[in-house]
Coordinates of C-alpha atoms in Angstrom, one line a residue:
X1263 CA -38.8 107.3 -66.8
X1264 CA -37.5 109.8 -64.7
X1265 CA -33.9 110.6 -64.9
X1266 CA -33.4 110.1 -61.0
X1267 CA -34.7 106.6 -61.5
X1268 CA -32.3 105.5 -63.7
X1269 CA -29.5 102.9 -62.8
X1270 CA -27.3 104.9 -64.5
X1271 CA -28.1 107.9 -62.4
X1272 CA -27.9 106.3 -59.2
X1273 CA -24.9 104.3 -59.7
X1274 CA -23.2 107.9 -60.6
X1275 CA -24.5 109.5 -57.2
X1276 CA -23.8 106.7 -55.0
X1277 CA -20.0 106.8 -56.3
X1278 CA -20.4 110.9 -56.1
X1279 CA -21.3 110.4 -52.1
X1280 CA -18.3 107.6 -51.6
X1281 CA -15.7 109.4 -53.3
X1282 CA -17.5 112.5 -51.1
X1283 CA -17.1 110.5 -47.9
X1284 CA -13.7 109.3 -48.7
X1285 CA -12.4 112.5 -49.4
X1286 CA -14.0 113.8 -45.8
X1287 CA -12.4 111.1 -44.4
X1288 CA -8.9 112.4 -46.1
X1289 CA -9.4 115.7 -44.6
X1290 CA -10.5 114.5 -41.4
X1291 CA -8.5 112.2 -40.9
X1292 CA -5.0 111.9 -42.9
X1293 CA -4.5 115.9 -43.6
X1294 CA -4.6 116.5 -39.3
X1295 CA -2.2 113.5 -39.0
X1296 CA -0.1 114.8 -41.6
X1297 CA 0.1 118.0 -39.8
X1298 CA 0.3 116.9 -36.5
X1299 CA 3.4 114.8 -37.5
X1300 CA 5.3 117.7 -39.1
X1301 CA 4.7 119.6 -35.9
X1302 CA 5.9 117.1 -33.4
X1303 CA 8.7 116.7 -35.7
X1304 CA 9.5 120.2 -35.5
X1305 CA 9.1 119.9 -31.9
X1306 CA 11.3 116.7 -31.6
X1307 CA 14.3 119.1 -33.7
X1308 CA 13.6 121.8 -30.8
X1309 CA 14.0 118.8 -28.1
X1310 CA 17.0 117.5 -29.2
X1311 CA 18.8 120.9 -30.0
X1312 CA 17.7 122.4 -26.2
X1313 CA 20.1 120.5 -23.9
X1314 CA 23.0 121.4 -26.7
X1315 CA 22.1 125.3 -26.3
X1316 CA 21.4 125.4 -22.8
X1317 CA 24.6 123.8 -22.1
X1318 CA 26.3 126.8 -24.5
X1319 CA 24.7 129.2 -22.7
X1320 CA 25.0 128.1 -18.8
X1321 CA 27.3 129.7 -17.2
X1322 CA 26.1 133.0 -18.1
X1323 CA 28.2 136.1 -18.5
X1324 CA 27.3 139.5 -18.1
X1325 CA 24.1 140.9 -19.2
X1326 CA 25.9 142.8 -22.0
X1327 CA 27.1 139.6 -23.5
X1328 CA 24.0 137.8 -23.7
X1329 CA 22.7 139.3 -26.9
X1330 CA 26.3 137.7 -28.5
X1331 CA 25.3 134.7 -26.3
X1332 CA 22.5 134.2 -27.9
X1333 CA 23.2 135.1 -31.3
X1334 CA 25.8 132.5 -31.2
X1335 CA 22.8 129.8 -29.9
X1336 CA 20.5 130.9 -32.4
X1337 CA 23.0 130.1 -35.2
X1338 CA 24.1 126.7 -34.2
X1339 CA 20.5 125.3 -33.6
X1340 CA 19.1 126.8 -36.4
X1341 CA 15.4 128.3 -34.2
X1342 CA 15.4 131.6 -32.7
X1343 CA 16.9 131.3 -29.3
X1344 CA 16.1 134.1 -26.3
X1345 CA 16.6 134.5 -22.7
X1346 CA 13.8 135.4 -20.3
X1347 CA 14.6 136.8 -16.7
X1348 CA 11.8 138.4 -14.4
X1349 CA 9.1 136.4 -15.7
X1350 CA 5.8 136.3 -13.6
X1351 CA 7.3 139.9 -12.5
X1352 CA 6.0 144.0 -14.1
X1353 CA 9.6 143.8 -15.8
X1354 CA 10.7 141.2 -18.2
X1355 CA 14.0 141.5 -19.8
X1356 CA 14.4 139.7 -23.3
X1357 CA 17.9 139.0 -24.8
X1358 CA 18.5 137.6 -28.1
X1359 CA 19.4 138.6 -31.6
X1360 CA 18.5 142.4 -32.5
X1361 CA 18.3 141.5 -35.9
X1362 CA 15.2 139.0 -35.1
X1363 CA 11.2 140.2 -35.1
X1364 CA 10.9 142.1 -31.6
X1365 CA 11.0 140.5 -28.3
X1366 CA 8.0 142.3 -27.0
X1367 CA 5.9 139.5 -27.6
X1368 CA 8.0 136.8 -25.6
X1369 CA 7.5 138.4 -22.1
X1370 CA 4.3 136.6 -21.8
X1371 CA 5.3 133.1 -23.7
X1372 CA 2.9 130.9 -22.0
X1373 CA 5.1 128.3 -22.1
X1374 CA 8.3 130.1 -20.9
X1375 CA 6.5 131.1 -17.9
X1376 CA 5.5 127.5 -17.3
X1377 CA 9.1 126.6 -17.6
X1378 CA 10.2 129.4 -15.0
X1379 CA 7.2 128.4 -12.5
X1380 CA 7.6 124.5 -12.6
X1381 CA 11.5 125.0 -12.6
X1382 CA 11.5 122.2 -15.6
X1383 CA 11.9 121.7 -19.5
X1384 CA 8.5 122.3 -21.4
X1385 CA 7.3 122.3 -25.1
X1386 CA 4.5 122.8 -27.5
X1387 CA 2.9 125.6 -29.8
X1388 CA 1.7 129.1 -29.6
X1389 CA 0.3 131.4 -31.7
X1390 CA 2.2 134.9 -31.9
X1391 CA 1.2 137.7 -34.0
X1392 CA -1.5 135.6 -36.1
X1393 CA 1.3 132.4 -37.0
X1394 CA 1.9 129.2 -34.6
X1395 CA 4.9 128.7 -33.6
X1396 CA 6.9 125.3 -32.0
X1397 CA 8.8 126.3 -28.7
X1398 CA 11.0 124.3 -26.2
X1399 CA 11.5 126.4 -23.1
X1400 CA 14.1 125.1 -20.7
X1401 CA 14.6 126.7 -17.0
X1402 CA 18.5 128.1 -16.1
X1403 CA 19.8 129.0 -12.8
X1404 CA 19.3 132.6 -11.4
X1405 CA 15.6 132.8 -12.6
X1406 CA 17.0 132.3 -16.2
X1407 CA 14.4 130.5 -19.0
X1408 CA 16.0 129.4 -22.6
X1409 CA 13.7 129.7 -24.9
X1410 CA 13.7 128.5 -28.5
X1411 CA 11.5 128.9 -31.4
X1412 CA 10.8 127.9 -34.7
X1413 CA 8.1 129.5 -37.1
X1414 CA 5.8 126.4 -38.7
X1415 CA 4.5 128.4 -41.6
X1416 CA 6.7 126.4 -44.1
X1417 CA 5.4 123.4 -42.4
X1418 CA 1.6 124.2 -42.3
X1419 CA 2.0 125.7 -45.6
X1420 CA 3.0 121.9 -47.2
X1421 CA -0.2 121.1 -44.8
X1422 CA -2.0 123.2 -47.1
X1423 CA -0.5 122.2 -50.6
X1424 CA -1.5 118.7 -49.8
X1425 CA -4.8 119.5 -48.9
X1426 CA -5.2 121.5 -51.9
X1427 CA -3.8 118.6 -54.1
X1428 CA -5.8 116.1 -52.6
X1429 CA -9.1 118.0 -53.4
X1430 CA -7.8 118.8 -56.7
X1431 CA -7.5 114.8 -57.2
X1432 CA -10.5 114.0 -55.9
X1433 CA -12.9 116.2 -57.7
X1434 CA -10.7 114.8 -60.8
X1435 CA -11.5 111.4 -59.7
X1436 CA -15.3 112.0 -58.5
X1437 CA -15.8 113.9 -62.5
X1438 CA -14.3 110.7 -63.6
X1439 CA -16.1 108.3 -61.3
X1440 CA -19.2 110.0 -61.9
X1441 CA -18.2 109.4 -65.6
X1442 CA -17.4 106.0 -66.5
X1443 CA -19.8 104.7 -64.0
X1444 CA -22.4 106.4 -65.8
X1445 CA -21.7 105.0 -68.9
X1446 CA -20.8 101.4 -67.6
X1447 CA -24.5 101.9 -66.1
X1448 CA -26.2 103.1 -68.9
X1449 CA -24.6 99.7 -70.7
X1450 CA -25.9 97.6 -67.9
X1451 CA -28.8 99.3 -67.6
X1452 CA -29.2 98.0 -71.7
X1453 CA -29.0 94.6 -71.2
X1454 CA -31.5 94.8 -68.2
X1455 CA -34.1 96.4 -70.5
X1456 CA -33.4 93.8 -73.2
X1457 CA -34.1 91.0 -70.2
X1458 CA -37.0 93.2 -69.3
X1459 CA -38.4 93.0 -73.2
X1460 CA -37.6 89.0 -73.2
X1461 CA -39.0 89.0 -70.0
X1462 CA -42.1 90.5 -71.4
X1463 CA -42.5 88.3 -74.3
X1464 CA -42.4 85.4 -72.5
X1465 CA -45.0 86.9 -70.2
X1466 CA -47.2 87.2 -73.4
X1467 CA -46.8 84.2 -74.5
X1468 CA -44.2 84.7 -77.2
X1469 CA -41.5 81.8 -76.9
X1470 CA -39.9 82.1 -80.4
X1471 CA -37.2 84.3 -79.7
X1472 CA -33.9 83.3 -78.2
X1473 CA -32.8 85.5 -74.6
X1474 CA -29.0 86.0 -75.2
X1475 CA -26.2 87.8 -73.3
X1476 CA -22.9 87.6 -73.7
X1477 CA -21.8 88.9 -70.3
X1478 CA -20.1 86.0 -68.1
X1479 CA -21.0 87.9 -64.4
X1480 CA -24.2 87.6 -63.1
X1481 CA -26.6 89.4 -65.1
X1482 CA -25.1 86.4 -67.9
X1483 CA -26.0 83.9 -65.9
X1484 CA -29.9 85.6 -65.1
X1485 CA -30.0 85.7 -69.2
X1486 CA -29.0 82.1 -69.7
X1487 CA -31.9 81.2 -66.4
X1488 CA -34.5 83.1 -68.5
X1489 CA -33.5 80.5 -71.7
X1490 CA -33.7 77.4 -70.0
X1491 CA -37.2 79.6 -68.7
X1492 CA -38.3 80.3 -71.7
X1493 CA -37.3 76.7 -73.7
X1494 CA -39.3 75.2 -70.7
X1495 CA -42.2 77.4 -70.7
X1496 CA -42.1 77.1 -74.7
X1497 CA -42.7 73.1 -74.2
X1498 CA -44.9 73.2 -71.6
X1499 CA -46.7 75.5 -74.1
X1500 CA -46.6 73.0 -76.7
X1501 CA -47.5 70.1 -74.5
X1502 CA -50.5 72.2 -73.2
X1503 CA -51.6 72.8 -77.0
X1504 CA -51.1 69.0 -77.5
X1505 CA -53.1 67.9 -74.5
X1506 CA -55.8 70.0 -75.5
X1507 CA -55.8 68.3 -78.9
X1508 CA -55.5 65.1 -77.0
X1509 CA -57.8 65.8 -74.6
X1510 CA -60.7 67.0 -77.2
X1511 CA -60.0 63.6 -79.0
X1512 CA -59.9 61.5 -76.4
X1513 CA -63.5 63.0 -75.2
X1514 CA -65.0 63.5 -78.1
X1515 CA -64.3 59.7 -79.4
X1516 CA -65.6 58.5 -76.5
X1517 CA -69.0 60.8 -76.2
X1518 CA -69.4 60.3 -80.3
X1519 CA -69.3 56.1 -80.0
X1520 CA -71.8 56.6 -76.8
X1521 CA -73.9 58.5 -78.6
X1522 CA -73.9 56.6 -81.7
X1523 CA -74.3 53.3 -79.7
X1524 CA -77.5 54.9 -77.4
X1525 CA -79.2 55.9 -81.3
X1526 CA -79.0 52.7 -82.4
X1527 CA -80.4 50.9 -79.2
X1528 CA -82.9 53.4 -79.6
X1529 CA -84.2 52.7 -83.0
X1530 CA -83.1 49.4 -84.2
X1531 CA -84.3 46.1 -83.0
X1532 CA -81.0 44.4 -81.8
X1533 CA -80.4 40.8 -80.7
X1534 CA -79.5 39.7 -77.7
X1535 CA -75.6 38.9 -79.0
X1536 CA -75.5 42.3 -79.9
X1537 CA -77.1 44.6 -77.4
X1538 CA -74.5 43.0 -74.9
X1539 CA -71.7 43.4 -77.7
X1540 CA -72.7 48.0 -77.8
X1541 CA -73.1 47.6 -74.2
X1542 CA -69.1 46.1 -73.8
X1543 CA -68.1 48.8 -76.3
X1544 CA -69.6 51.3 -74.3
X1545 CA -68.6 50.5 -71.1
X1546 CA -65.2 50.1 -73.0
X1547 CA -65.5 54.0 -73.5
X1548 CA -67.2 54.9 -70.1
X1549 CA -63.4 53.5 -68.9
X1550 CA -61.7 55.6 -71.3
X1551 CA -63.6 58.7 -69.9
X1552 CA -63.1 57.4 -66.4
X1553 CA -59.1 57.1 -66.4
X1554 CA -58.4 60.5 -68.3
X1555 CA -61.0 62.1 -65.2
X1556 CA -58.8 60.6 -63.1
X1557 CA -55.6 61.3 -64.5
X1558 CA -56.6 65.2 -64.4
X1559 CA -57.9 64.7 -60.9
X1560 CA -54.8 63.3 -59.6
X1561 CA -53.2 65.8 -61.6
X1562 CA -54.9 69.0 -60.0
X1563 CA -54.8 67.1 -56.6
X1564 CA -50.7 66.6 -57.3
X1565 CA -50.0 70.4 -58.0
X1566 CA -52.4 71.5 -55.0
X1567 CA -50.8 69.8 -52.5
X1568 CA -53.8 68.0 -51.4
X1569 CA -52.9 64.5 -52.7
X1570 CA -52.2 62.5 -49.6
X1571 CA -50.4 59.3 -49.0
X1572 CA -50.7 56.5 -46.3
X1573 CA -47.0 55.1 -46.0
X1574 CA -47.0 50.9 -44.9
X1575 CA -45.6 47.9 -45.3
X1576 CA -46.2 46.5 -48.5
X1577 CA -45.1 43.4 -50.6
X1578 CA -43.9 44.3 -53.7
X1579 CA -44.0 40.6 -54.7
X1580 CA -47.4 40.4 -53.8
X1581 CA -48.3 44.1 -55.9
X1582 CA -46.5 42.2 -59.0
X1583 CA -48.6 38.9 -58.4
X1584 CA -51.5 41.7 -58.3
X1585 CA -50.8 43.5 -61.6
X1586 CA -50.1 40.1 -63.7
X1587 CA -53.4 38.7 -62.6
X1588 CA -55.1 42.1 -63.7
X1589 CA -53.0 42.3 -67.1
X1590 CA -53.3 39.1 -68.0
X1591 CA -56.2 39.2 -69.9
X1592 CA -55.0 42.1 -71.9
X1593 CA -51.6 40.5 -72.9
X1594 CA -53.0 37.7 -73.9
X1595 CA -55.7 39.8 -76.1
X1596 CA -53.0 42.0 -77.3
X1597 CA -50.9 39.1 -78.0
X1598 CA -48.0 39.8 -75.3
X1599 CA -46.5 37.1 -73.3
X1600 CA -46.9 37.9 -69.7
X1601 CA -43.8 36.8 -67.0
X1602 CA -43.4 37.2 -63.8
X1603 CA -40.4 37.1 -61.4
X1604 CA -39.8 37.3 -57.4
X1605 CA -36.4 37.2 -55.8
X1606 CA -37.0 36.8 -51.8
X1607 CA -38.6 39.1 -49.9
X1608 CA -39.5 42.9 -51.2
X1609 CA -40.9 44.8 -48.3
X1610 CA -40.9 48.7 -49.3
X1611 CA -42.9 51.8 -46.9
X1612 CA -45.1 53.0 -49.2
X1613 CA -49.2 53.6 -50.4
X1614 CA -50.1 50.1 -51.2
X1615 CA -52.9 51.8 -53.5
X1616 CA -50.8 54.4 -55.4
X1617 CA -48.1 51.7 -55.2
X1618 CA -50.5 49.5 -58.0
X1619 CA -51.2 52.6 -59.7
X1620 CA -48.0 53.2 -60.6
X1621 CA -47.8 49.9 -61.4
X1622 CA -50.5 49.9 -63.6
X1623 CA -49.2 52.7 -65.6
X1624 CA -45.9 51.1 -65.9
X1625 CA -47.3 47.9 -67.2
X1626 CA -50.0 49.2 -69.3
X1627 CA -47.0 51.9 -71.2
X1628 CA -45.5 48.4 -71.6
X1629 CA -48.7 46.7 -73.9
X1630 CA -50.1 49.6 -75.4
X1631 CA -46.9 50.7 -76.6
X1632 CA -45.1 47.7 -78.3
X1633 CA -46.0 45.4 -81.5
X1634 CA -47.9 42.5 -80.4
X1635 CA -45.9 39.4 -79.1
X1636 CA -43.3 41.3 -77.5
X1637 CA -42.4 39.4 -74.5
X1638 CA -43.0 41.8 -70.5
X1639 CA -41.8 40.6 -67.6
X1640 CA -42.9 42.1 -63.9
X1641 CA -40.7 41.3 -61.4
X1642 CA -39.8 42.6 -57.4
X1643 CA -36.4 43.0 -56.0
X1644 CA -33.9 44.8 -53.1
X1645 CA -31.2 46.7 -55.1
X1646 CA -29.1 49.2 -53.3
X1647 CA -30.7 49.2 -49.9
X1648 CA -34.3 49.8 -51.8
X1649 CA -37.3 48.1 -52.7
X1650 CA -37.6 47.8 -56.3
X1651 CA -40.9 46.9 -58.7
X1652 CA -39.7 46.3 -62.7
X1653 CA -41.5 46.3 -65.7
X1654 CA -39.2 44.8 -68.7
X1655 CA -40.0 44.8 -72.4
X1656 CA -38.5 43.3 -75.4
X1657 CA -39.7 46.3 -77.4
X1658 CA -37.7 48.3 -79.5
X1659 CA -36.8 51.0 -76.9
X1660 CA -37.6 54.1 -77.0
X1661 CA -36.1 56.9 -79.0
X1662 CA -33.1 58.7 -77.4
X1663 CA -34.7 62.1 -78.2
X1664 CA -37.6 61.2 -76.3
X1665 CA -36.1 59.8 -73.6
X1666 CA -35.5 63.3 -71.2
X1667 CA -39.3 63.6 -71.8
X1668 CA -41.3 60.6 -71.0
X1669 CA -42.0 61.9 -67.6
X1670 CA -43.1 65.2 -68.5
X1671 CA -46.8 66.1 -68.3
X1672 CA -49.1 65.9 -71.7
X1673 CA -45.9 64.4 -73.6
X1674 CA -46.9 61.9 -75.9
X1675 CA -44.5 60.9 -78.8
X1676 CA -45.0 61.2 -82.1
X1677 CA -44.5 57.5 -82.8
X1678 CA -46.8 56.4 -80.1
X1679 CA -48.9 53.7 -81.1
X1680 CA -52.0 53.9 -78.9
X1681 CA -53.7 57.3 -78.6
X1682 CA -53.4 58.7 -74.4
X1683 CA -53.4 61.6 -72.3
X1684 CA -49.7 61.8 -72.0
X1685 CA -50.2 62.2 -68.2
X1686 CA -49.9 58.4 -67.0
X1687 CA -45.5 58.8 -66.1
X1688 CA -45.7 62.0 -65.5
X1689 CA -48.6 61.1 -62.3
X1690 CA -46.3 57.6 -61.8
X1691 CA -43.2 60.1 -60.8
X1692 CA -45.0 62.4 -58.4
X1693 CA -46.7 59.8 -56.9
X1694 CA -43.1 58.0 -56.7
X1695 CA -41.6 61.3 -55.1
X1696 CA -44.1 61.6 -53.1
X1697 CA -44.1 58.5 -50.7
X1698 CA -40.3 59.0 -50.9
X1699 CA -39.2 57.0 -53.6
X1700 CA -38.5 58.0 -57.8
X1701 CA -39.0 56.0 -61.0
X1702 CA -35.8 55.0 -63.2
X1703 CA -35.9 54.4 -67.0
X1704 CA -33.2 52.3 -69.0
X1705 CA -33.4 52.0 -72.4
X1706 CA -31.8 50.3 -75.2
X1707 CA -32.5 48.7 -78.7
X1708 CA -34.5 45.9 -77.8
X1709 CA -35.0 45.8 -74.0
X1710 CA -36.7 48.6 -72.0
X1711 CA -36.8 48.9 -68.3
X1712 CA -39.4 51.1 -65.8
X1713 CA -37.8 51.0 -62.3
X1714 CA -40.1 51.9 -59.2
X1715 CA -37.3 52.3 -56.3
X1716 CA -39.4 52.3 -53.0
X1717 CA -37.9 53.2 -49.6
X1718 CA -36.9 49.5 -48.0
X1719 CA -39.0 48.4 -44.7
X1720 CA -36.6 47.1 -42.1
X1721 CA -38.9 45.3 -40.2
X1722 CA -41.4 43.2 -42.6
X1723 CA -43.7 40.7 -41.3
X1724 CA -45.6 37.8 -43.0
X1725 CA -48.5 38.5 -45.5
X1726 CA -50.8 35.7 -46.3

């Protein structure tokens, strides 16, 4: 893989180009503020102290007194006072201390000749001699101009020491950004390629080892979605192998009996008894290769989306009247006692069709799979605003372990007592779903229930 790929890689330059930005921002932003307030406080010192020294100084004394004037000024507001006459004219005379830098450079202070021209107090920086200065200039009578000035090296020079400083800290910070984000990355980046392995066992059909994490964030939570994936895929797996099993028994039964019953008509003389008794055996089997066609049909039809369904008013009562007079035969053959119960009116919106199939399943999962003379009872009611069809038995209920998988496709118990497809609840359900309605299973020692709930009709006329 190439390095620049790697999470670990980019996680360490995308915190390289925030701490980047943030420290432009700093220097944009905080270090010009910084220094802008240190000047305007600077500036506010010079404010303040300008009325004090312009009252010292007004009225002036003789020119020869000034310089003491001044030096006097100077002292007691702590900036470097001068006094400007003849500005705007060829000669400018400059009194203050002689101990201070030369005055040549005053004569054209840009902002004592604004003073002098607008005849009012001004301030604000220059630069003199290579170094910025702050500078409050205030106008006196007899074409007098006060001005006072403070160097701001000290002041730009802590500018600069926290500029300095702050780099320093941030390329301390970005090294160890860069860092422990790199190897916090790299570590994420190892549980992401152990997903990516269990990932790729699954894909190849390799269900036998556990996907574990022990992270709680989100990544965790991915790991424990790929165990529930791969238990689920790992029993689908299993039911598929089954089904196949099933499915080749369940066929080649079937096809062997057919075959063996067609040879026999073939070659042996048979009486009339039994001719018809091979030909109810093989239509017996014909059936059995019918439903399990039908079954996968449905099935494929289901999980295409092509399976349609044409909701109506339909009589439950009348669907359990239905299904007993079907059954009955079989019960009594199978040595089941057959009951049937209606309570009032059941009108449900649904496929009057898949409606009995369901049915069917339901009651057939009733005989096939309990001892003969077990007692089922069919019977329609309205329970909790819906339409419901039951199918009871007396049976000895069904296992708790298997009872999270009776709906699922190709699941047949190991205790079953008929041979199937394992498809027939697992079709009842989306068929259920499907016209808006859901199958409900309660089970106990010695009583099981299958519950079609059907969306209610409110408006239900008479059937005959």
């Amino acid at each position: 893989m190439n390095p620049l790929h790697r999470v670990g890689t980019r996680l360490a330059i995308a915190l390289a180009i925030v701490l980047a930005l943030a420290l432009g921002l700093v220097d944009l932003i905080v270090v010009p503020s910084l220094e802008r307030n240190l000047i305007d406080a600077k500036l506010a010192q010079l404010r303040d102290a300008a009325p004090g020294v312009a009252a010292q100084l007004s009225p002036l004394n003789e020119v020869s007194c000034l310089t003491c004037e001044v030096q006097t000024a100077s002292a007691s507001s702590n900036a470097r006072v001068a006094i400007l006459t003849g500005l705007g004219s060829d000669t400018v005379l400059v009194f203050e201390d002689s101990n201070l830098v030369s005055s040549d450079d005053l004569a054209n202070d840009p902002l004592a000749l604004r003073a002098s021209r607008l005849l009012q107090a001004t301030e604000g920086t220059v630069r003199r001699s290579g170094e910025r200065y702050a500078e409050a200039a205030i106008p006196l009578e007899g074409d007098f101009v006060v001005l006072l000035s403070a160097p701001l090296h000290d002041a730009l020079a802590n500018v600069d020491l926290v500029r300095r400083r702050l780099l320093i800290a941030g390329l301390i910070a970005l090294v160890a950004s860069i860092s422990i984000g790199y190897v916090a990355a790299t570590l994420f980046a190892r549980r992401i390629r152990r997903l990516e392995r269990a990932a790729d066992r699954i894909a190849g059909g390799d269900f036998s080892q556990e996907v574990r994490d022990h992270g709680t964030d989100e990544l965790g939570e991915l790991a424990t979605a790929f165990e529930r994936m791969r238990g689920r895929l790992g029993q689908l797996e299993h039911a598929r192998r089954e089904f196949i099993a099933n499915a080749s028994h369940e066929l080649r039964t079937p096809l062997f009996s057919l075959g063996g019953f067609l040879e026999l008509m073939e070659n042996e003389e048979l009486d009339e008894s039994t001719r018809r008794e091979f030909m109810a055996t093989m239509r017996e089997q014909i059936d059995r290769l019918t439903k399990l066609a039908t079954d996968l049909l449905d099935l494929s039809r289901l999980d295409a989306g092509r399976l349609r369904v044409e909701t109506e008013q339909v009589d439950l009562n009348g669907l359990v009247r239905i299904l007993a007079d079907e059954f009955r035969a079989v019960a009594r053959a199978r040595g089941h006692e057959l009951a049937v119960a209606v309570n009032g009116g059941a009108p449900a919106l649904a496929d009057e069709e898949r409606a009995l199939q369901i049915g069917r399943v339901l009651v057939e999962n009733a005989l096939v799979h309990t001892p003969p003379g077990t007692a089922v009872r069919l019977s329609s009611c309205t329970m909790n605003g819906s339409a419901v069809l039951e199918v009871e038995d007396g049976g000895s209920g069904i296992p708790h372990e298997h009872v999270p998988h009776v709906f699922e496709r190709f699941y047949r118990a190991e205790s079953t007592v008929a041979s199937g497809s394992g498809l027939g609840l697992a079709i009842a359900r989306e068929l259920a779903e499907l016209m808006g309605g859901t199958i409900q299973l309660e089970t106990a020692p010695g009583r099981t229930v299958f519950r079609l709930l059907l969306r209610r009709s409110s408006s239900f006329g008479t059937y005959p």
